Coordinates of C-alpha atoms and ligand atoms in Angstrom, one line a residue:
X85 CA 66.2 129.4 99.5
X86 CA 63.0 129.5 101.4
X87 CA 62.5 127.0 104.2
X88 CA 60.9 123.9 103.0
X89 CA 58.7 121.1 104.3
X90 CA 56.9 118.3 102.5
X91 CA 53.3 117.2 102.4
X92 CA 51.5 114.4 100.7
X93 CA 49.4 115.5 97.7
X94 CA 46.7 113.3 96.1
X95 CA 47.4 112.9 92.4
X96 CA 43.7 112.5 91.7
X97 CA 42.0 115.3 93.5
X98 CA 44.9 117.5 94.7
X99 CA 44.0 117.4 98.4
X100 CA 47.0 117.5 100.7
X101 CA 47.7 115.8 103.9
X102 CA 50.6 116.0 106.4
X103 CA 51.0 112.2 106.6
X104 CA 51.0 109.4 104.0
X105 CA 48.1 107.0 104.0
X106 CA 47.0 104.4 101.5
X107 CA 43.7 106.1 100.8
X108 CA 43.0 109.8 100.1
X109 CA 40.8 111.1 102.9
X110 CA 39.1 113.5 100.4
X111 CA 38.3 111.6 97.2
X112 CA 38.9 108.1 98.7
X113 CA 41.1 107.0 95.8
X114 CA 43.8 104.4 96.7
X115 CA 47.6 104.9 96.4
X116 CA 47.4 108.4 95.0
X117 CA 49.3 110.3 97.7
X118 CA 52.7 111.5 96.6
X119 CA 55.2 113.3 98.8
X120 CA 55.8 116.9 97.5
X121 CA 58.0 119.7 98.6
X122 CA 56.3 123.0 99.5
X123 CA 58.0 126.2 100.5
X124 CA 56.8 128.0 103.6
X125 CA 55.8 131.0 101.5
X126 CA 53.7 129.0 99.2
X127 CA 52.2 127.2 102.1
X128 CA 51.2 130.4 103.7
X129 CA 49.5 131.4 100.5
X130 CA 47.6 128.1 100.4
X131 CA 46.2 128.8 103.9
X132 CA 44.9 132.1 102.8
X133 CA 41.4 130.7 102.4
X134 CA 40.3 132.5 105.5
X135 CA 41.2 135.9 104.0
X136 CA 38.7 137.8 102.1
X137 CA 38.6 137.6 98.3
X138 CA 39.4 141.3 98.1
X139 CA 42.5 140.9 100.2
X140 CA 43.7 138.1 98.0
X141 CA 43.1 140.2 94.9
X142 CA 45.2 142.9 96.4
X143 CA 47.9 140.5 97.2
X144 CA 47.9 139.2 93.7
X145 CA 48.2 142.7 92.1
X146 CA 50.9 143.7 94.5
X147 CA 53.3 141.2 92.8
X148 CA 53.2 143.2 89.5
X149 CA 54.2 141.3 86.4
X150 CA 56.8 142.6 84.0
X151 CA 55.0 143.2 80.7
X152 CA 57.1 143.0 77.6
X153 CA 56.1 144.0 74.1
X154 CA 55.9 140.7 72.1
X155 CA 58.2 142.1 69.4
X156 CA 60.8 142.8 72.1
X157 CA 61.0 139.2 73.3
X158 CA 63.7 137.1 71.6
X159 CA 62.5 133.9 70.2
X160 CA 63.9 130.5 71.0
X161 CA 64.8 130.1 67.3
X162 CA 67.5 132.8 67.4
X163 CA 69.5 131.2 70.2
X164 CA 69.2 127.5 69.2
X165 CA 72.4 125.6 69.6
X166 CA 73.1 123.0 67.0
X167 CA 73.9 119.8 68.8
X168 CA 76.5 118.6 66.2
X169 CA 74.4 115.4 65.7
X170 CA 72.2 116.0 62.7
X171 CA 69.7 113.3 63.4
X172 CA 69.1 114.7 66.9
X173 CA 68.8 118.2 65.7
X174 CA 66.1 117.1 63.2
X175 CA 64.0 115.6 66.1
X176 CA 64.7 118.6 68.4
X177 CA 63.5 121.0 65.7
X178 CA 66.9 122.5 64.8
X179 CA 69.0 122.2 68.0
X180 CA 69.0 122.6 71.7
X181 CA 67.2 125.6 73.2
X182 CA 69.0 127.4 76.0
X183 CA 67.0 127.5 79.2
X184 CA 64.9 124.4 78.3
X185 CA 64.6 120.9 79.8
X186 CA 64.4 117.9 77.6
X187 CA 63.6 114.4 78.8
X188 CA 65.4 111.5 77.0
X189 CA 63.4 108.3 77.6
X190 CA 63.9 104.7 76.6
X191 CA 64.5 101.2 77.9
X192 CA 67.5 100.5 80.0
X193 CA 70.5 99.6 77.8
X194 CA 69.1 101.3 74.6
X195 CA 71.9 103.9 74.5
X196 CA 70.7 107.0 76.3
X197 CA 73.9 107.6 78.3
X198 CA 75.9 106.9 75.2
X199 CA 74.0 109.5 73.1
X200 CA 74.1 112.2 75.7
X201 CA 77.8 111.7 76.5
X202 CA 78.5 112.0 72.8
X203 CA 76.4 115.2 72.8
X204 CA 78.3 116.6 75.7
X205 CA 81.5 115.9 73.9
X206 CA 80.4 117.4 70.6
X207 CA 79.3 120.6 72.2
X208 CA 82.4 120.9 74.3
X209 CA 84.5 120.4 71.2
X210 CA 82.6 123.3 69.6
X211 CA 83.5 125.5 72.5
X212 CA 80.4 125.2 74.7
X213 CA 81.0 124.0 78.2
X214 CA 79.0 121.0 79.3
X215 CA 78.4 119.1 82.5
X216 CA 77.7 115.4 82.9
X217 CA 76.0 114.5 86.2
X218 CA 76.1 110.8 86.8
X219 CA 74.1 109.2 89.6
X220 CA 74.0 105.9 87.9
X221 CA 77.6 105.0 87.1
X222 CA 80.8 106.0 88.7
X223 CA 83.0 108.8 87.3
X224 CA 85.5 106.2 86.1
X225 CA 82.8 104.2 84.3
X226 CA 81.7 107.3 82.5
X227 CA 85.3 108.2 81.6
X228 CA 85.7 104.7 80.2
X229 CA 82.7 105.2 77.9
X230 CA 83.9 108.7 77.0
X231 CA 87.1 107.2 75.7
X232 CA 85.1 104.8 73.4
X233 CA 82.8 107.5 72.0
X234 CA 85.4 110.2 71.7
X235 CA 84.1 112.5 74.4
X236 CA 87.3 113.0 76.4
X237 CA 87.3 116.6 75.6
X238 CA 88.3 119.7 77.6
X239 CA 85.1 121.5 78.6
X240 CA 83.2 118.3 79.6
X241 CA 82.8 118.4 83.4
X242 CA 81.9 115.3 85.4
X243 CA 80.0 115.2 88.7
X244 CA 79.3 111.8 90.3
X245 CA 76.5 112.3 92.9
X246 CA 72.9 111.3 93.6
X247 CA 72.0 114.4 95.5
X248 CA 69.7 116.9 93.8
X249 CA 71.1 119.9 95.7
X250 CA 74.6 119.0 94.6
X251 CA 73.5 118.8 91.0
X252 CA 71.6 122.1 91.2
X253 CA 74.6 123.7 92.8
X254 CA 77.0 122.4 90.2
X255 CA 74.8 123.7 87.3
X256 CA 74.3 127.1 88.9
X257 CA 78.0 127.4 89.7
X258 CA 79.3 126.5 86.2
X259 CA 76.3 127.6 84.0
X260 CA 77.2 125.1 81.2
X261 CA 75.5 125.2 77.8
X262 CA 74.3 121.7 78.5
X263 CA 73.8 119.7 81.7
X264 CA 73.1 116.0 81.4
X265 CA 71.4 114.4 84.4
X266 CA 71.8 110.7 84.3
X267 CA 69.3 109.7 85.5
X268 CA 66.1 111.2 86.9
X269 CA 65.5 107.9 88.8
X270 CA 68.8 108.1 90.7
X271 CA 68.9 111.6 92.0
X272 CA 66.9 112.5 95.1
X273 CA 66.2 115.5 97.2
X274 CA 67.1 115.3 100.9
X275 CA 64.0 117.3 101.6
X276 CA 61.8 114.4 100.8
X277 CA 61.7 111.1 102.7
X278 CA 61.0 108.9 99.8
X279 CA 63.7 106.9 98.1
X280 CA 65.2 107.9 94.7
X281 CA 63.0 106.8 91.9
X282 CA 59.7 107.2 93.8
X283 CA 57.1 109.3 92.1
X284 CA 57.5 112.2 94.6
X285 CA 61.3 112.2 94.1
X286 CA 61.1 112.0 90.3
X287 CA 58.7 114.9 90.2
X288 CA 60.8 117.0 92.6
X289 CA 64.0 116.3 90.6
X290 CA 62.4 117.3 87.3
X291 CA 60.6 120.3 88.8
X292 CA 63.8 121.7 90.4
X293 CA 65.9 121.1 87.4
X294 CA 63.3 122.8 85.1
X295 CA 63.5 125.8 87.4
X296 CA 67.3 125.9 87.2
X297 CA 67.1 125.6 83.4
X298 CA 64.6 128.4 83.1
X299 CA 66.6 130.7 85.4
X300 CA 69.7 130.6 83.2
X301 CA 70.7 129.6 79.7
X302 CA 71.6 126.0 80.5
X303 CA 69.8 123.3 78.5
X304 CA 69.1 120.4 80.9
X305 CA 68.9 116.9 79.4
X306 CA 67.2 114.6 81.8
X307 CA 67.7 110.9 81.2
X308 CA 64.8 108.6 82.3
X309 CA 64.4 104.9 82.1
X310 CA 60.9 105.2 80.8
X311 CA 58.9 103.7 78.0
X312 CA 55.8 105.1 76.4
X313 CA 53.8 102.5 78.2
X314 CA 55.5 103.2 81.5
X315 CA 53.3 104.6 84.3
X316 CA 54.7 105.2 87.8
X317 CA 57.7 107.4 87.3
X318 CA 57.1 107.4 83.6
X319 CA 56.1 110.0 81.1
X320 CA 52.7 110.7 82.7
X321 CA 54.5 112.1 85.7
X322 CA 57.2 113.9 83.7
X323 CA 55.8 114.9 80.4
X324 CA 54.1 118.1 81.5
X325 CA 57.1 119.1 83.6
X326 CA 59.5 119.3 80.7
X327 CA 59.7 121.1 77.4
X328 CA 60.3 118.2 75.2
X329 CA 60.3 114.4 75.5
X330 CA 62.5 112.4 73.1
X331 CA 62.4 108.6 73.0
X332 CA 65.3 106.5 71.9
X333 CA 63.7 103.3 70.5
X334 CA 64.9 100.1 68.9
X335 CA 65.4 96.4 69.5
X336 CA 68.0 95.8 72.1
X337 CA 69.6 93.1 70.1
X338 CA 69.5 95.1 66.8
X339 CA 71.7 98.1 66.1
X340 CA 69.1 100.5 64.7
X341 CA 68.0 103.3 67.0
X342 CA 65.2 105.7 66.3
X343 CA 64.8 109.1 67.9
X344 CA 61.2 110.3 68.2
X345 CA 59.7 113.3 69.9
X346 CA 56.6 112.6 71.9
X347 CA 56.3 116.2 73.0
X348 CA 58.1 119.3 71.7
X349 CA 57.4 122.8 72.7
X350 CA 60.0 124.0 70.2
X351 CA 59.3 121.9 67.1
X352 CA 57.1 119.3 65.5
X353 CA 56.7 115.8 67.0
X354 CA 56.6 113.8 63.8
X355 CA 60.2 113.8 62.7
X356 CA 62.3 110.7 63.3
X357 CA 66.0 110.5 63.6
X358 CA 67.8 107.3 62.6
X359 CA 71.1 106.2 64.2
X360 CA 73.1 103.0 64.5
X361 CA 74.8 101.6 67.6
X362 CA 78.4 100.8 66.8
X363 CA 81.4 99.9 68.9
X364 CA 82.3 103.6 69.1
X365 CA 78.9 104.9 70.0
X366 CA 75.8 106.0 68.1
X367 CA 76.5 107.1 64.5
X368 CA 74.2 108.9 62.1
X369 CA 72.9 106.8 59.3
X370 CA 74.1 108.3 56.0
X371 CA 71.1 107.6 53.8
X372 CA 68.2 106.9 56.1
X373 CA 65.8 106.4 53.3
X374 CA 67.7 103.5 51.9
X375 CA 68.5 102.1 55.4
X376 CA 65.4 100.2 55.9
X377 CA 65.6 98.3 52.6
X378 CA 66.7 94.7 53.5
X379 CA 68.5 94.1 50.3
X380 CA 68.8 95.3 46.7
X381 CA 68.1 91.8 45.3
X382 CA 65.0 91.3 43.0
X383 CA 61.8 91.0 45.0
X384 CA 60.7 87.6 46.5
X385 CA 57.2 86.4 47.3
X386 CA 56.0 87.9 50.5
X387 CA 57.9 91.2 50.3
X388 CA 56.5 94.6 49.3
X389 CA 58.1 98.0 49.6
X390 CA 56.4 101.2 50.6
X391 CA 57.6 104.7 50.9
X392 CA 56.6 105.8 54.4
X393 CA 56.6 109.5 55.3
X394 CA 57.9 110.1 58.8
X395 CA 57.4 113.8 59.4
X396 CA 58.8 115.4 56.3
X397 CA 61.2 112.6 55.5
X398 CA 60.4 109.8 53.1
X399 CA 61.7 106.4 54.1
X400 CA 61.7 103.3 51.8
X401 CA 60.6 100.4 54.0
X402 CA 60.2 96.7 53.2
X403 CA 57.1 94.9 54.6
X404 CA 57.6 91.2 54.9
X405 CA 54.7 88.8 55.2
X406 CA 54.6 85.0 55.7
X407 CA 51.4 83.1 55.2
X408 CA 51.6 79.4 56.1
X409 CA 48.9 76.7 56.5
X410 CA 47.8 76.7 60.2
X411 CA 47.9 73.7 62.5
X412 CA 45.1 72.9 64.9
X413 CA 43.2 75.6 66.8
X414 CA 42.9 79.2 65.9
X415 CA 45.5 80.5 63.4
X416 CA 48.3 82.7 64.6
X417 CA 48.6 86.4 63.7
X418 CA 51.8 88.0 64.8
X419 CA 53.3 91.3 63.8
X420 CA 56.4 93.4 64.5
X421 CA 56.6 97.1 63.7
X422 CA 52.9 97.4 62.8
X423 CA 49.6 97.3 64.7
X424 CA 48.2 93.8 64.7
X425 CA 44.7 95.1 64.6
X426 CA 45.4 97.0 61.3
X427 CA 46.7 93.7 59.9
X428 CA 43.6 91.9 61.0
X429 CA 41.5 94.5 59.2
X430 CA 43.6 94.0 56.1
X431 CA 43.2 90.3 56.3
X432 CA 39.4 90.8 56.3
X433 CA 39.5 93.2 53.4
X434 CA 41.6 90.8 51.4
X435 CA 39.1 88.0 52.0
X436 CA 36.0 90.1 51.3
X437 CA 37.3 92.2 48.4
X438 CA 40.1 90.3 46.7
X439 CA 38.9 86.7 47.2
X440 CA 42.0 85.9 49.2
X441 CA 41.0 83.9 52.2
X442 CA 43.5 83.5 55.0
X443 CA 41.2 81.8 57.5
X444 CA 43.2 78.6 57.5
X445 CA 46.6 80.3 57.5
X446 CA 49.0 81.6 60.2
X447 CA 50.0 85.1 59.3
X448 CA 53.3 86.9 60.2
X449 CA 54.0 90.5 59.2
X450 CA 57.3 92.2 59.9
X451 CA 58.5 95.7 59.1
X452 CA 62.2 95.3 58.2
X453 CA 64.9 97.3 60.0
X454 CA 63.2 97.8 63.3
X455 CA 61.0 100.7 62.2
X456 CA 57.5 101.1 63.5
X457 CA 54.9 102.2 61.0
X458 CA 51.7 104.0 62.0
X459 CA 50.5 105.6 58.9
X460 CA 47.6 104.0 57.0
X461 CA 49.4 104.7 53.7
X462 CA 51.3 101.4 54.4
X463 CA 48.0 99.4 54.1
X464 CA 48.5 98.6 50.4
X465 CA 52.1 97.3 50.9
X466 CA 50.9 95.1 53.8
X467 CA 48.0 93.7 51.8
X468 CA 50.2 93.2 48.8
X469 CA 52.9 91.4 50.8
X470 CA 50.2 89.1 52.2
X471 CA 48.7 88.4 48.8
X472 CA 52.2 87.9 47.4
X473 CA 53.0 85.3 50.0
X474 CA 49.7 83.5 49.7
X475 CA 49.9 83.3 45.9
X476 CA 53.6 82.8 45.8
X477 CA 54.1 85.6 43.3
X478 CA 56.6 88.4 43.9
X479 CA 55.9 92.1 43.4
X480 CA 57.0 93.3 40.0
X481 CA 60.5 94.6 40.0
X482 CA 60.9 98.4 40.5
X483 CA 57.4 98.8 42.0
X484 CA 56.6 100.4 45.3
X485 CA 53.2 100.7 47.0
X486 CA 51.5 103.4 49.0
X487 CA 47.9 103.9 49.7
X488 CA 45.2 103.5 52.4
X489 CA 42.6 100.8 52.1
X490 CA 39.1 101.3 53.2
X491 CA 36.8 98.6 54.6
X492 CA 35.0 98.6 51.3
X493 CA 38.2 97.6 49.5
X494 CA 38.6 101.0 47.8
X495 CA 42.0 102.6 47.7
X496 CA 42.8 106.1 48.8
X497 CA 46.0 107.8 47.5
X498 CA 48.8 108.3 49.9
X499 CA 49.3 111.9 51.1
X500 CA 52.0 113.6 49.1
X501 CA 52.2 110.8 46.6
X502 CA 54.5 112.9 44.3
X503 CA 57.0 113.5 47.1
X504 CA 57.1 109.7 47.8
X505 CA 57.4 108.9 44.1
X506 CA 60.4 111.3 43.8
X507 CA 62.1 109.5 46.6
X508 CA 61.3 106.1 45.1
X509 CA 62.8 107.2 41.8
X510 CA 65.9 108.4 43.6
X511 CA 66.3 104.9 45.0
X512 CA 65.9 103.2 41.6
X513 CA 62.2 102.3 41.6
X514 CA 60.2 103.3 38.5
X515 CA 56.5 102.9 39.4
X516 CA 54.4 103.4 42.5
X517 CA 50.9 101.8 42.7
X518 CA 48.6 104.1 44.7
X519 CA 45.0 105.3 44.8
X520 CA 43.1 107.4 42.3
X521 CA 44.4 110.9 42.3
X522 CA 42.4 113.7 44.0
X523 CA 43.5 116.9 42.5
X524 CA 47.2 116.6 42.7
X525 CA 49.6 119.3 43.8
X526 CA 53.2 120.2 43.2
X527 CA 55.5 118.7 40.6
X528 CA 53.9 116.0 38.4
X529 CA 56.0 112.8 38.2
X530 CA 56.8 111.6 34.6
X531 CA 53.8 109.8 33.0
X532 CA 53.5 106.2 33.9
X533 CA 55.3 106.4 37.2
X534 CA 52.2 106.8 39.4
X535 CA 49.8 103.9 38.7
X536 CA 46.3 104.8 40.0
X537 CA 44.4 101.7 41.1
X538 CA 40.7 102.1 42.0
X539 CA 40.5 99.2 44.5
X540 CA 42.5 96.4 46.0
X541 CA 41.9 93.9 43.2
X542 CA 43.0 96.4 40.7
X543 CA 46.1 97.3 42.8
X544 CA 47.1 93.7 43.2
X545 CA 46.8 93.1 39.4
X546 CA 49.2 96.0 38.9
X547 CA 51.6 95.1 41.7
X548 CA 52.2 91.3 41.4
X549 CA 54.0 89.6 38.5
X550 CA 51.7 87.8 36.1
X551 CA 51.7 84.0 36.1
Ligands
TYD1206 P1 73.8 102.9 77.4 O1 74.1 104.2 76.8 O2 74.5 102.6 78.7 O3 72.3 102.7 77.6 P2 71.3 103.4 78.6 O4 71.9 104.6 79.2 O5 70.1 103.7 77.8 O6 70.9 102.4 79.7 O7 74.2 101.8 76.3 C1 74.1 100.5 76.7 C2 74.5 99.5 75.5 O8 75.1 100.1 74.4 C3 75.4 98.5 76.1 O9 74.8 97.3 76.0 C4 76.6 98.6 75.2 C5 76.2 99.3 74.0 N1 77.3 100.2 73.5 C6 77.8 100.0 72.2 O10 77.4 99.0 71.5 N2 78.8 100.8 71.8 C7 79.2 101.8 72.5 O11 80.1 102.6 72.0 C8 78.7 102.0 73.8 C9 79.2 103.2 74.7 C10 77.7 101.2 74.3
MG1207 MG1 72.6 104.8 81.2

């Protein structure tokens, strides 16, 4: 290894300084200096400014690159390793890619250690050696959890350390198929002065482990206590250093856990995985599409079902709304699982285009089952749930809703309406109210199943039971 030293690099302008200070001397930004390891060789290169441009060009061409014909390079697809956990494979894009580094983020206590220990156990059981590096818990704590989740398997190695060099050494020495590093915040390089978890350390740990992954065939799974909103040592710092970022989400008190990719160099980012936390670890949900339906009872006022498309997977989801007379002051609008601003817009559209005024009412909207819905095709179900609650009339039995509402009250059909209807039919629904069709594609559903409504008023007439 080359001799190393560290400098402080400004995260805003890139200027480096040998000492830390609160303000960058170059761009004058505050609190942007982060300690970074540089090797002597790289440092000498950085000082080459005095050399002539020609000399630098010569130096660059001297380190000749190995050129490979593109057809001769093996693709990541060929060597993918199925993880043994279907819902995880779906989100990864088909399995783990050897030589890659994946960040698993999520709130503390959500189940990251559990999931990755299970993964280590599954792979080992399938004959692929794995290594679990724990900086967070003691070896005996990990062993205790392994007993619960069935990961006490030959082929799972355990290292308890917080030293980056030890972790790197262990991975290089054993070259496992998977190395879990739990967590990026607890490992630290002795070459940096900062404490474990500081931005400089987190970057160094991720950078070094990415190098180790790329140099061999090990897939490094890096655990990080980060959320999408997190900043300091969060995804902003780490996202571009890793190949994929997978978030484990869910309500701490609930048992549903969703896996989502925020970045994926080897697959799409719009698939979700659905798992459930049980006493023996995270288990895959057998029929995810049915999972988010609260009950199979006849509909009640304030509830509407939509078929959401998460990636390529249709999920039936119940939207619940409660509209109640407001007390003094401005009425409350609270949502879980859906953007409150989208609901505010739908409240305005209901008032203006369906004559349903909610000004004097508190409004609560909830997406059942802990799912978070982003797609506008859920608009119609939200508006219908609100109207249903206000008018105390349930949605007609067997009816689902999918369509985007415009500010003018017009309804646009949901993308891939046929696909959604097919799923609804599988779950026992017989009609879907949606927008007017725009040159449909694919298999036509049986006549009468897709009800095309031109606008919100029309859709509500079709959706709600008559008086
Ligand atoms: P953990 O994997 O430690 O979370 P993280 O690594 O993301 O911080 O999981 C913590 C929670 O999961 C803990 O509150 C207990 C619960 N749990 C179960 O319900 N069942 C189990 O089998 C295990 C191992 C944990
Ligand atoms: Mg943990």
